[in-house]
Amino acid sequence: MTSSCSLLEARRDKHLKTDNPNRQRDTSLMSVMSLQLQAVRMKFLESGALTTHSPPSSALSLSTNRSIAFSCGIRPRAAHLGAFKDEGALQQHLPVSLDLLPICSDTQFDRVLAEAHRQNELLIIVWMAKWCRKCIYLKPKLEKLAADYYPRLKFYCVDVNAVPHKLVSRAGVTKMPTIQLWKDSEKQAEVIGGQKAYLVENEVREMIENELTTY
């Protein structure tokens, strides 16, 4: 408590020393905050929740820290919200995007199809090229889509200029980007990305959902 209030006082004093065109208004506000700060101190002292030899603020509970801050009329900014979290707490975030797994040869292509067939999995294979502007715009959206369907589906990408042309012909790819859905080592459906990226993303999602309903 003592440490928390000292920090609030330091912030108040620092604010008063800075050049501020609204100094008079801010001074009044800070005076009110000082009175509120004193009232909070008295409240905690009377309740027995605080003594003159209080432990450091890190030992105070989360609810106590919040009560002190909000009772003093301070709304913490998003950057300061971490101060209200328990020490050592870890936040786990789900991935918002996943890299498309590259396929660099026809041998690898066959191996990926065989493994998916053995695991009874669906595959999304994106055929693109580095010089293709639409591919560049679409790729981040497909990476987010890959995260949405992970681990049910795996998303792969093939640079048509980095693999033998016979592989591109074998997949029936004539335009970029082309997004294909494969199952049991066979191409089941495809979307040719000639439209805006978000429209292509919607078509790919629809293609996947249609296949999952019968899978």
PDB file of N, CA and C in Angstrom, residues 78-182:
ATOM      1  N   ALA A  78      -3.578   1.163 -20.848  1.00  0.00           N
ATOM      2  CA  ALA A  78      -3.362  -0.232 -21.227  1.00  0.00           C
ATOM      3  C   ALA A  78      -1.924  -0.652 -20.964  1.00  0.00           C
ATOM      4  N   ALA A  79      -0.979   0.281 -21.154  1.00  0.00           N
ATOM      5  CA  ALA A  79       0.424  -0.057 -20.941  1.00  0.00           C
ATOM      6  C   ALA A  79       0.740  -0.340 -19.486  1.00  0.00           C
ATOM      7  N   HIS A  80      -0.127   0.151 -18.558  1.00  0.00           N
ATOM      8  CA  HIS A  80       0.126  -0.041 -17.141  1.00  0.00           C
ATOM      9  C   HIS A  80      -0.703  -1.169 -16.538  1.00  0.00           C
ATOM     10  N   LEU A  81      -1.508  -1.827 -17.330  1.00  0.00           N
ATOM     11  CA  LEU A  81      -2.375  -2.870 -16.793  1.00  0.00           C
ATOM     12  C   LEU A  81      -1.572  -4.035 -16.236  1.00  0.00           C
ATOM     13  N   GLY A  82      -0.351  -4.223 -16.743  1.00  0.00           N
ATOM     14  CA  GLY A  82       0.472  -5.312 -16.245  1.00  0.00           C
ATOM     15  C   GLY A  82       0.772  -5.179 -14.772  1.00  0.00           C
ATOM     16  N   ALA A  83       0.690  -3.952 -14.235  1.00  0.00           N
ATOM     17  CA  ALA A  83       0.973  -3.742 -12.815  1.00  0.00           C
ATOM     18  C   ALA A  83      -0.078  -4.381 -11.937  1.00  0.00           C
ATOM     19  N   PHE A  84      -1.256  -4.677 -12.506  1.00  0.00           N
ATOM     20  CA  PHE A  84      -2.338  -5.260 -11.726  1.00  0.00           C
ATOM     21  C   PHE A  84      -2.399  -6.779 -11.852  1.00  0.00           C
ATOM     22  N   LYS A  85      -1.406  -7.374 -12.512  1.00  0.00           N
ATOM     23  CA  LYS A  85      -1.402  -8.822 -12.688  1.00  0.00           C
ATOM     24  C   LYS A  85      -0.492  -9.454 -11.649  1.00  0.00           C
ATOM     25  N   ASP A  86      -0.815 -10.647 -11.260  1.00  0.00           N
ATOM     26  CA  ASP A  86       0.034 -11.345 -10.302  1.00  0.00           C
ATOM     27  C   ASP A  86       1.412 -11.575 -10.907  1.00  0.00           C
ATOM     28  N   GLU A  87       2.429 -11.451 -10.061  1.00  0.00           N
ATOM     29  CA  GLU A  87       3.788 -11.661 -10.544  1.00  0.00           C
ATOM     30  C   GLU A  87       3.968 -13.104 -10.955  1.00  0.00           C
ATOM     31  N   GLY A  88       4.694 -13.295 -12.050  1.00  0.00           N
ATOM     32  CA  GLY A  88       4.990 -14.636 -12.543  1.00  0.00           C
ATOM     33  C   GLY A  88       3.874 -15.246 -13.358  1.00  0.00           C
ATOM     34  N   ALA A  89       2.737 -14.522 -13.519  1.00  0.00           N
ATOM     35  CA  ALA A  89       1.633 -15.072 -14.303  1.00  0.00           C
ATOM     36  C   ALA A  89       2.015 -15.072 -15.774  1.00  0.00           C
ATOM     37  N   LEU A  90       1.739 -16.167 -16.448  1.00  0.00           N
ATOM     38  CA  LEU A  90       2.064 -16.283 -17.863  1.00  0.00           C
ATOM     39  C   LEU A  90       0.797 -16.259 -18.691  1.00  0.00           C
ATOM     40  N   GLN A  91       0.833 -15.501 -19.782  1.00  0.00           N
ATOM     41  CA  GLN A  91      -0.318 -15.424 -20.675  1.00  0.00           C
ATOM     42  C   GLN A  91      -0.029 -16.262 -21.912  1.00  0.00           C
ATOM     43  N   GLN A  92      -0.943 -17.137 -22.199  1.00  0.00           N
ATOM     44  CA  GLN A  92      -0.800 -17.982 -23.375  1.00  0.00           C
ATOM     45  C   GLN A  92      -1.712 -17.464 -24.478  1.00  0.00           C
ATOM     46  N   HIS A  93      -1.141 -17.295 -25.656  1.00  0.00           N
ATOM     47  CA  HIS A  93      -1.882 -16.741 -26.785  1.00  0.00           C
ATOM     48  C   HIS A  93      -2.001 -17.794 -27.875  1.00  0.00           C
ATOM     49  N   LEU A  94      -3.164 -17.929 -28.390  1.00  0.00           N
ATOM     50  CA  LEU A  94      -3.354 -18.811 -29.519  1.00  0.00           C
ATOM     51  C   LEU A  94      -2.760 -18.145 -30.751  1.00  0.00           C
ATOM     52  N   PRO A  95      -2.173 -18.933 -31.664  1.00  0.00           N
ATOM     53  CA  PRO A  95      -1.570 -18.327 -32.856  1.00  0.00           C
ATOM     54  C   PRO A  95      -2.639 -17.681 -33.729  1.00  0.00           C
ATOM     55  N   VAL A  96      -2.331 -16.521 -34.246  1.00  0.00           N
ATOM     56  CA  VAL A  96      -3.259 -15.842 -35.139  1.00  0.00           C
ATOM     57  C   VAL A  96      -2.925 -16.146 -36.593  1.00  0.00           C
ATOM     58  N   SER A  97      -1.737 -16.680 -36.839  1.00  0.00           N
ATOM     59  CA  SER A  97      -1.373 -17.071 -38.197  1.00  0.00           C
ATOM     60  C   SER A  97      -0.301 -18.155 -38.132  1.00  0.00           C
ATOM     61  N   LEU A  98      -0.236 -18.942 -39.177  1.00  0.00           N
ATOM     62  CA  LEU A  98       0.761 -20.005 -39.288  1.00  0.00           C
ATOM     63  C   LEU A  98       1.404 -19.920 -40.667  1.00  0.00           C
ATOM     64  N   ASP A  99       2.709 -20.098 -40.705  1.00  0.00           N
ATOM     65  CA  ASP A  99       3.400 -20.075 -41.993  1.00  0.00           C
ATOM     66  C   ASP A  99       2.923 -21.224 -42.873  1.00  0.00           C
ATOM     67  N   LEU A 100       2.807 -20.944 -44.156  1.00  0.00           N
ATOM     68  CA  LEU A 100       2.497 -22.003 -45.110  1.00  0.00           C
ATOM     69  C   LEU A 100       3.741 -22.864 -45.289  1.00  0.00           C
ATOM     70  N   LEU A 101       3.578 -24.164 -45.188  1.00  0.00           N
ATOM     71  CA  LEU A 101       4.717 -25.076 -45.289  1.00  0.00           C
ATOM     72  C   LEU A 101       5.159 -25.192 -46.745  1.00  0.00           C
ATOM     73  N   PRO A 102       6.427 -24.950 -47.029  1.00  0.00           N
ATOM     74  CA  PRO A 102       6.872 -24.962 -48.433  1.00  0.00           C
ATOM     75  C   PRO A 102       7.076 -26.363 -48.988  1.00  0.00           C
ATOM     76  N   ILE A 103       6.717 -26.528 -50.244  1.00  0.00           N
ATOM     77  CA  ILE A 103       7.022 -27.737 -51.001  1.00  0.00           C
ATOM     78  C   ILE A 103       7.971 -27.324 -52.114  1.00  0.00           C
ATOM     79  N   CYS A 104       9.156 -27.967 -52.153  1.00  0.00           N
ATOM     80  CA  CYS A 104      10.223 -27.507 -53.045  1.00  0.00           C
ATOM     81  C   CYS A 104      10.586 -28.501 -54.155  1.00  0.00           C
ATOM     82  N   SER A 105       9.930 -29.643 -54.206  1.00  0.00           N
ATOM     83  CA  SER A 105      10.258 -30.623 -55.244  1.00  0.00           C
ATOM     84  C   SER A 105       9.074 -31.551 -55.458  1.00  0.00           C
ATOM     85  N   ASP A 106       9.088 -32.251 -56.581  1.00  0.00           N
ATOM     86  CA  ASP A 106       8.014 -33.196 -56.850  1.00  0.00           C
ATOM     87  C   ASP A 106       8.095 -34.394 -55.905  1.00  0.00           C
ATOM     88  N   THR A 107       9.316 -34.747 -55.485  1.00  0.00           N
ATOM     89  CA  THR A 107       9.469 -35.842 -54.522  1.00  0.00           C
ATOM     90  C   THR A 107       8.820 -35.484 -53.190  1.00  0.00           C
ATOM     91  N   GLN A 108       9.057 -34.274 -52.739  1.00  0.00           N
ATOM     92  CA  GLN A 108       8.439 -33.828 -51.492  1.00  0.00           C
ATOM     93  C   GLN A 108       6.930 -33.750 -51.638  1.00  0.00           C
ATOM     94  N   PHE A 109       6.474 -33.316 -52.803  1.00  0.00           N
ATOM     95  CA  PHE A 109       5.038 -33.238 -53.061  1.00  0.00           C
ATOM     96  C   PHE A 109       4.393 -34.612 -52.902  1.00  0.00           C
ATOM     97  N   ASP A 110       4.998 -35.628 -53.496  1.00  0.00           N
ATOM     98  CA  ASP A 110       4.470 -36.984 -53.395  1.00  0.00           C
ATOM     99  C   ASP A 110       4.503 -37.476 -51.949  1.00  0.00           C
ATOM    100  N   ARG A 111       5.550 -37.133 -51.227  1.00  0.00           N
ATOM    101  CA  ARG A 111       5.673 -37.565 -49.840  1.00  0.00           C
ATOM    102  C   ARG A 111       4.597 -36.912 -48.966  1.00  0.00           C
ATOM    103  N   VAL A 112       4.316 -35.655 -49.214  1.00  0.00           N
ATOM    104  CA  VAL A 112       3.281 -34.948 -48.452  1.00  0.00           C
ATOM    105  C   VAL A 112       1.910 -35.562 -48.724  1.00  0.00           C
ATOM    106  N   LEU A 113       1.626 -35.853 -49.999  1.00  0.00           N
ATOM    107  CA  LEU A 113       0.342 -36.467 -50.341  1.00  0.00           C
ATOM    108  C   LEU A 113       0.206 -37.853 -49.722  1.00  0.00           C
ATOM    109  N   ALA A 114       1.275 -38.635 -49.755  1.00  0.00           N
ATOM    110  CA  ALA A 114       1.234 -39.990 -49.206  1.00  0.00           C
ATOM    111  C   ALA A 114       1.012 -39.960 -47.699  1.00  0.00           C
ATOM    112  N   GLU A 115       1.676 -39.049 -47.015  1.00  0.00           N
ATOM    113  CA  GLU A 115       1.522 -38.950 -45.564  1.00  0.00           C
ATOM    114  C   GLU A 115       0.104 -38.517 -45.197  1.00  0.00           C
ATOM    115  N   ALA A 116      -0.444 -37.567 -45.952  1.00  0.00           N
ATOM    116  CA  ALA A 116      -1.812 -37.111 -45.682  1.00  0.00           C
ATOM    117  C   ALA A 116      -2.813 -38.233 -45.935  1.00  0.00           C
ATOM    118  N   HIS A 117      -2.572 -39.014 -46.978  1.00  0.00           N
ATOM    119  CA  HIS A 117      -3.457 -40.145 -47.274  1.00  0.00           C
ATOM    120  C   HIS A 117      -3.396 -41.183 -46.149  1.00  0.00           C
ATOM    121  N   ARG A 118      -2.188 -41.427 -45.648  1.00  0.00           N
ATOM    122  CA  ARG A 118      -2.032 -42.396 -44.562  1.00  0.00           C
ATOM    123  C   ARG A 118      -2.709 -41.912 -43.291  1.00  0.00           C
ATOM    124  N   GLN A 119      -2.651 -40.604 -43.031  1.00  0.00           N
ATOM    125  CA  GLN A 119      -3.262 -40.036 -41.830  1.00  0.00           C
ATOM    126  C   GLN A 119      -4.733 -39.655 -42.039  1.00  0.00           C
ATOM    127  N   ASN A 120      -5.234 -39.879 -43.248  1.00  0.00           N
ATOM    128  CA  ASN A 120      -6.616 -39.511 -43.584  1.00  0.00           C
ATOM    129  C   ASN A 120      -6.864 -38.023 -43.320  1.00  0.00           C
ATOM    130  N   GLU A 121      -5.964 -37.200 -43.853  1.00  0.00           N
ATOM    131  CA  GLU A 121      -6.023 -35.757 -43.647  1.00  0.00           C
ATOM    132  C   GLU A 121      -6.326 -35.024 -44.959  1.00  0.00           C
ATOM    133  N   LEU A 122      -6.877 -33.839 -44.794  1.00  0.00           N
ATOM    134  CA  LEU A 122      -7.077 -32.936 -45.926  1.00  0.00           C
ATOM    135  C   LEU A 122      -5.880 -32.002 -46.034  1.00  0.00           C
ATOM    136  N   LEU A 123      -5.576 -31.588 -47.254  1.00  0.00           N
ATOM    137  CA  LEU A 123      -4.474 -30.668 -47.495  1.00  0.00           C
ATOM    138  C   LEU A 123      -4.952 -29.466 -48.291  1.00  0.00           C
ATOM    139  N   ILE A 124      -4.396 -28.319 -47.965  1.00  0.00           N
ATOM    140  CA  ILE A 124      -4.566 -27.126 -48.785  1.00  0.00           C
ATOM    141  C   ILE A 124      -3.207 -26.812 -49.389  1.00  0.00           C
ATOM    142  N   ILE A 125      -3.143 -26.753 -50.699  1.00  0.00           N
ATOM    143  CA  ILE A 125      -1.888 -26.445 -51.390  1.00  0.00           C
ATOM    144  C   ILE A 125      -2.081 -25.161 -52.184  1.00  0.00           C
ATOM    145  N   VAL A 126      -1.245 -24.186 -51.886  1.00  0.00           N
ATOM    146  CA  VAL A 126      -1.328 -22.876 -52.527  1.00  0.00           C
ATOM    147  C   VAL A 126      -0.205 -22.763 -53.549  1.00  0.00           C
ATOM    148  N   TRP A 127      -0.578 -22.551 -54.782  1.00  0.00           N
ATOM    149  CA  TRP A 127       0.397 -22.386 -55.861  1.00  0.00           C
ATOM    150  C   TRP A 127       0.545 -20.887 -56.120  1.00  0.00           C
ATOM    151  N   MET A 128       1.798 -20.417 -56.002  1.00  0.00           N
ATOM    152  CA  MET A 128       2.018 -18.981 -56.136  1.00  0.00           C
ATOM    153  C   MET A 128       3.383 -18.722 -56.762  1.00  0.00           C
ATOM    154  N   ALA A 129       3.674 -17.445 -56.947  1.00  0.00           N
ATOM    155  CA  ALA A 129       4.967 -17.035 -57.493  1.00  0.00           C
ATOM    156  C   ALA A 129       5.397 -15.740 -56.817  1.00  0.00           C
ATOM    157  N   LYS A 130       6.708 -15.545 -56.688  1.00  0.00           N
ATOM    158  CA  LYS A 130       7.218 -14.362 -56.019  1.00  0.00           C
ATOM    159  C   LYS A 130       6.869 -13.077 -56.760  1.00  0.00           C
ATOM    160  N   TRP A 131       6.742 -13.172 -58.083  1.00  0.00           N
ATOM    161  CA  TRP A 131       6.441 -11.979 -58.872  1.00  0.00           C
ATOM    162  C   TRP A 131       4.951 -11.651 -58.898  1.00  0.00           C
ATOM    163  N   CYS A 132       4.138 -12.536 -58.335  1.00  0.00           N
ATOM    164  CA  CYS A 132       2.678 -12.366 -58.375  1.00  0.00           C
ATOM    165  C   CYS A 132       2.213 -11.452 -57.242  1.00  0.00           C
ATOM    166  N   ARG A 133       1.745 -10.274 -57.601  1.00  0.00           N
ATOM    167  CA  ARG A 133       1.315  -9.308 -56.584  1.00  0.00           C
ATOM    168  C   ARG A 133       0.095  -9.808 -55.824  1.00  0.00           C
ATOM    169  N   LYS A 134      -0.837 -10.435 -56.505  1.00  0.00           N
ATOM    170  CA  LYS A 134      -2.023 -10.960 -55.824  1.00  0.00           C
ATOM    171  C   LYS A 134      -1.647 -12.041 -54.820  1.00  0.00           C
ATOM    172  N   CYS A 135      -0.605 -12.810 -55.134  1.00  0.00           N
ATOM    173  CA  CYS A 135      -0.132 -13.838 -54.203  1.00  0.00           C
ATOM    174  C   CYS A 135       0.403 -13.201 -52.925  1.00  0.00           C
ATOM    175  N   ILE A 136       1.114 -12.089 -53.093  1.00  0.00           N
ATOM    176  CA  ILE A 136       1.702 -11.396 -51.948  1.00  0.00           C
ATOM    177  C   ILE A 136       0.608 -10.872 -51.027  1.00  0.00           C
ATOM    178  N   TYR A 137      -0.451 -10.304 -51.601  1.00  0.00           N
ATOM    179  CA  TYR A 137      -1.551  -9.772 -50.801  1.00  0.00           C
ATOM    180  C   TYR A 137      -2.352 -10.889 -50.130  1.00  0.00           C
ATOM    181  N   LEU A 138      -2.459 -12.014 -50.811  1.00  0.00           N
ATOM    182  CA  LEU A 138      -3.300 -13.110 -50.315  1.00  0.00           C
ATOM    183  C   LEU A 138      -2.614 -13.941 -49.232  1.00  0.00           C
ATOM    184  N   LYS A 139      -1.313 -14.061 -49.299  1.00  0.00           N
ATOM    185  CA  LYS A 139      -0.597 -14.963 -48.405  1.00  0.00           C
ATOM    186  C   LYS A 139      -0.878 -14.711 -46.918  1.00  0.00           C
ATOM    187  N   PRO A 140      -0.843 -13.462 -46.414  1.00  0.00           N
ATOM    188  CA  PRO A 140      -1.132 -13.259 -44.985  1.00  0.00           C
ATOM    189  C   PRO A 140      -2.528 -13.726 -44.570  1.00  0.00           C
ATOM    190  N   LYS A 141      -3.490 -13.578 -45.464  1.00  0.00           N
ATOM    191  CA  LYS A 141      -4.853 -14.012 -45.149  1.00  0.00           C
ATOM    192  C   LYS A 141      -4.940 -15.540 -45.091  1.00  0.00           C
ATOM    193  N   LEU A 142      -4.198 -16.196 -45.957  1.00  0.00           N
ATOM    194  CA  LEU A 142      -4.193 -17.656 -45.928  1.00  0.00           C
ATOM    195  C   LEU A 142      -3.450 -18.173 -44.695  1.00  0.00           C
ATOM    196  N   GLU A 143      -2.453 -17.445 -44.248  1.00  0.00           N
ATOM    197  CA  GLU A 143      -1.743 -17.836 -43.026  1.00  0.00           C
ATOM    198  C   GLU A 143      -2.653 -17.731 -41.807  1.00  0.00           C
ATOM    199  N   LYS A 144      -3.527 -16.734 -41.793  1.00  0.00           N
ATOM    200  CA  LYS A 144      -4.515 -16.630 -40.712  1.00  0.00           C
ATOM    201  C   LYS A 144      -5.528 -17.756 -40.820  1.00  0.00           C
ATOM    202  N   LEU A 145      -5.895 -18.089 -42.052  1.00  0.00           N
ATOM    203  CA  LEU A 145      -6.833 -19.193 -42.274  1.00  0.00           C
ATOM    204  C   LEU A 145      -6.218 -20.518 -41.816  1.00  0.00           C
ATOM    205  N   ALA A 146      -4.928 -20.669 -42.028  1.00  0.00           N
ATOM    206  CA  ALA A 146      -4.238 -21.878 -41.581  1.00  0.00           C
ATOM    207  C   ALA A 146      -4.307 -22.027 -40.070  1.00  0.00           C
ATOM    208  N   ALA A 147      -4.217 -20.903 -39.356  1.00  0.00           N
ATOM    209  CA  ALA A 147      -4.335 -20.947 -37.897  1.00  0.00           C
ATOM    210  C   ALA A 147      -5.755 -21.302 -37.471  1.00  0.00           C
ATOM    211  N   ASP A 148      -6.739 -20.812 -38.224  1.00  0.00           N
ATOM    212  CA  ASP A 148      -8.134 -21.104 -37.901  1.00  0.00           C
ATOM    213  C   ASP A 148      -8.439 -22.598 -37.989  1.00  0.00           C
ATOM    214  N   TYR A 149      -7.839 -23.279 -38.944  1.00  0.00           N
ATOM    215  CA  TYR A 149      -8.154 -24.690 -39.166  1.00  0.00           C
ATOM    216  C   TYR A 149      -7.095 -25.641 -38.605  1.00  0.00           C
ATOM    217  N   TYR A 150      -6.119 -25.095 -37.925  1.00  0.00           N
ATOM    218  CA  TYR A 150      -5.113 -25.955 -37.297  1.00  0.00           C
ATOM    219  C   TYR A 150      -5.714 -26.647 -36.066  1.00  0.00           C
ATOM    220  N   PRO A 151      -5.492 -27.942 -35.842  1.00  0.00           N
ATOM    221  CA  PRO A 151      -4.644 -28.866 -36.621  1.00  0.00           C
ATOM    222  C   PRO A 151      -5.425 -29.744 -37.592  1.00  0.00           C
ATOM    223  N   ARG A 152      -6.658 -29.388 -37.878  1.00  0.00           N
ATOM    224  CA  ARG A 152      -7.461 -30.245 -38.757  1.00  0.00           C
ATOM    225  C   ARG A 152      -6.906 -30.299 -40.170  1.00  0.00           C
ATOM    226  N   LEU A 153      -6.395 -29.160 -40.640  1.00  0.00           N
ATOM    227  CA  LEU A 153      -5.848 -29.084 -41.995  1.00  0.00           C
ATOM    228  C   LEU A 153      -4.430 -28.554 -41.947  1.00  0.00           C
ATOM    229  N   LYS A 154      -3.627 -28.972 -42.919  1.00  0.00           N
ATOM    230  CA  LYS A 154      -2.295 -28.420 -43.102  1.00  0.00           C
ATOM    231  C   LYS A 154      -2.265 -27.627 -44.403  1.00  0.00           C
ATOM    232  N   PHE A 155      -1.642 -26.477 -44.336  1.00  0.00           N
ATOM    233  CA  PHE A 155      -1.546 -25.582 -45.488  1.00  0.00           C
ATOM    234  C   PHE A 155      -0.117 -25.600 -46.020  1.00  0.00           C
ATOM    235  N   TYR A 156       0.026 -25.871 -47.300  1.00  0.00           N
ATOM    236  CA  TYR A 156       1.327 -25.881 -47.967  1.00  0.00           C
ATOM    237  C   TYR A 156       1.328 -24.843 -49.087  1.00  0.00           C
ATOM    238  N   CYS A 157       2.527 -24.428 -49.475  1.00  0.00           N
ATOM    239  CA  CYS A 157       2.651 -23.515 -50.610  1.00  0.00           C
ATOM    240  C   CYS A 157       3.739 -24.017 -51.549  1.00  0.00           C
ATOM    241  N   VAL A 158       3.549 -23.735 -52.830  1.00  0.00           N
ATOM    242  CA  VAL A 158       4.505 -24.131 -53.860  1.00  0.00           C
ATOM    243  C   VAL A 158       4.820 -22.910 -54.707  1.00  0.00           C
ATOM    244  N   ASP A 159       6.101 -22.579 -54.803  1.00  0.00           N
ATOM    245  CA  ASP A 159       6.546 -21.527 -55.714  1.00  0.00           C
ATOM    246  C   ASP A 159       6.717 -22.167 -57.089  1.00  0.00           C
ATOM    247  N   VAL A 160       5.893 -21.775 -58.029  1.00  0.00           N
ATOM    248  CA  VAL A 160       5.880 -22.437 -59.333  1.00  0.00           C
ATOM    249  C   VAL A 160       7.186 -22.279 -60.085  1.00  0.00           C
ATOM    250  N   ASN A 161       7.974 -21.276 -59.723  1.00  0.00           N
ATOM    251  CA  ASN A 161       9.263 -21.060 -60.386  1.00  0.00           C
ATOM    252  C   ASN A 161      10.401 -21.815 -59.719  1.00  0.00           C
ATOM    253  N   ALA A 162      10.097 -22.502 -58.609  1.00  0.00           N
ATOM    254  CA  ALA A 162      11.139 -23.215 -57.869  1.00  0.00           C
ATOM    255  C   ALA A 162      10.983 -24.724 -57.952  1.00  0.00           C
ATOM    256  N   VAL A 163       9.981 -25.205 -58.682  1.00  0.00           N
ATOM    257  CA  VAL A 163       9.763 -26.646 -58.833  1.00  0.00           C
ATOM    258  C   VAL A 163       9.709 -26.978 -60.329  1.00  0.00           C
ATOM    259  N   PRO A 164       9.896 -28.249 -60.661  1.00  0.00           N
ATOM    260  CA  PRO A 164       9.812 -28.635 -62.083  1.00  0.00           C
ATOM    261  C   PRO A 164       8.445 -28.297 -62.683  1.00  0.00           C
ATOM    262  N   HIS A 165       8.463 -27.903 -63.934  1.00  0.00           N
ATOM    263  CA  HIS A 165       7.211 -27.515 -64.597  1.00  0.00           C
ATOM    264  C   HIS A 165       6.234 -28.692 -64.689  1.00  0.00           C
ATOM    265  N   LYS A 166       6.768 -29.902 -64.746  1.00  0.00           N
ATOM    266  CA  LYS A 166       5.888 -31.075 -64.838  1.00  0.00           C
ATOM    267  C   LYS A 166       5.014 -31.210 -63.596  1.00  0.00           C
ATOM    268  N   LEU A 167       5.507 -30.743 -62.449  1.00  0.00           N
ATOM    269  CA  LEU A 167       4.699 -30.792 -61.232  1.00  0.00           C
ATOM    270  C   LEU A 167       3.552 -29.791 -61.312  1.00  0.00           C
ATOM    271  N   VAL A 168       3.840 -28.631 -61.851  1.00  0.00           N
ATOM    272  CA  VAL A 168       2.799 -27.611 -62.013  1.00  0.00           C
ATOM    273  C   VAL A 168       1.735 -28.103 -62.991  1.00  0.00           C
ATOM    274  N   SER A 169       2.182 -28.715 -64.072  1.00  0.00           N
ATOM    275  CA  SER A 169       1.235 -29.248 -65.058  1.00  0.00           C
ATOM    276  C   SER A 169       0.425 -30.396 -64.472  1.00  0.00           C
ATOM    277  N   ARG A 170       1.081 -31.230 -63.695  1.00  0.00           N
ATOM    278  CA  ARG A 170       0.404 -32.371 -63.060  1.00  0.00           C
ATOM    279  C   ARG A 170      -0.738 -31.908 -62.162  1.00  0.00           C
ATOM    280  N   ALA A 171      -0.546 -30.776 -61.468  1.00  0.00           N
ATOM    281  CA  ALA A 171      -1.592 -30.251 -60.591  1.00  0.00           C
ATOM    282  C   ALA A 171      -2.638 -29.452 -61.369  1.00  0.00           C
ATOM    283  N   GLY A 172      -2.402 -29.263 -62.661  1.00  0.00           N
ATOM    284  CA  GLY A 172      -3.369 -28.525 -63.479  1.00  0.00           C
ATOM    285  C   GLY A 172      -3.394 -27.035 -63.178  1.00  0.00           C
ATOM    286  N   VAL A 173      -2.277 -26.496 -62.747  1.00  0.00           N
ATOM    287  CA  VAL A 173      -2.212 -25.082 -62.386  1.00  0.00           C
ATOM    288  C   VAL A 173      -1.837 -24.261 -63.619  1.00  0.00           C
ATOM    289  N   THR A 174      -2.666 -23.273 -63.936  1.00  0.00           N
ATOM    290  CA  THR A 174      -2.399 -22.393 -65.072  1.00  0.00           C
ATOM    291  C   THR A 174      -2.359 -20.916 -64.684  1.00  0.00           C
ATOM    292  N   LYS A 175      -2.893 -20.604 -63.504  1.00  0.00           N
ATOM    293  CA  LYS A 175      -2.905 -19.212 -63.058  1.00  0.00           C
ATOM    294  C   LYS A 175      -2.478 -19.148 -61.592  1.00  0.00           C
ATOM    295  N   MET A 176      -1.958 -17.983 -61.213  1.00  0.00           N
ATOM    296  CA  MET A 176      -1.559 -17.758 -59.829  1.00  0.00           C
ATOM    297  C   MET A 176      -2.304 -16.551 -59.264  1.00  0.00           C
ATOM    298  N   PRO A 177      -2.691 -16.662 -58.006  1.00  0.00           N
ATOM    299  CA  PRO A 177      -2.553 -17.840 -57.137  1.00  0.00           C
ATOM    300  C   PRO A 177      -3.685 -18.841 -57.373  1.00  0.00           C
ATOM    301  N   THR A 178      -3.379 -20.100 -57.188  1.00  0.00           N
ATOM    302  CA  THR A 178      -4.375 -21.161 -57.224  1.00  0.00           C
ATOM    303  C   THR A 178      -4.308 -21.920 -55.895  1.00  0.00           C
ATOM    304  N   ILE A 179      -5.467 -22.071 -55.271  1.00  0.00           N
ATOM    305  CA  ILE A 179      -5.541 -22.742 -53.970  1.00  0.00           C
ATOM    306  C   ILE A 179      -6.335 -24.026 -54.159  1.00  0.00           C
ATOM    307  N   GLN A 180      -5.690 -25.146 -53.884  1.00  0.00           N
ATOM    308  CA  GLN A 180      -6.308 -26.442 -54.121  1.00  0.00           C
ATOM    309  C   GLN A 180      -6.513 -27.210 -52.820  1.00  0.00           C
ATOM    310  N   LEU A 181      -7.580 -27.978 -52.781  1.00  0.00           N
ATOM    311  CA  LEU A 181      -7.847 -28.889 -51.664  1.00  0.00           C
ATOM    312  C   LEU A 181      -7.635 -30.311 -52.150  1.00  0.00           C
ATOM    313  N   TRP A 182      -6.767 -31.057 -51.441  1.00  0.00           N
ATOM    314  CA  TRP A 182      -6.433 -32.419 -51.814  1.00  0.00           C
ATOM    315  C   TRP A 182      -6.873 -33.395 -50.724  1.00  0.00           C
TER     316      TRP A 182
END
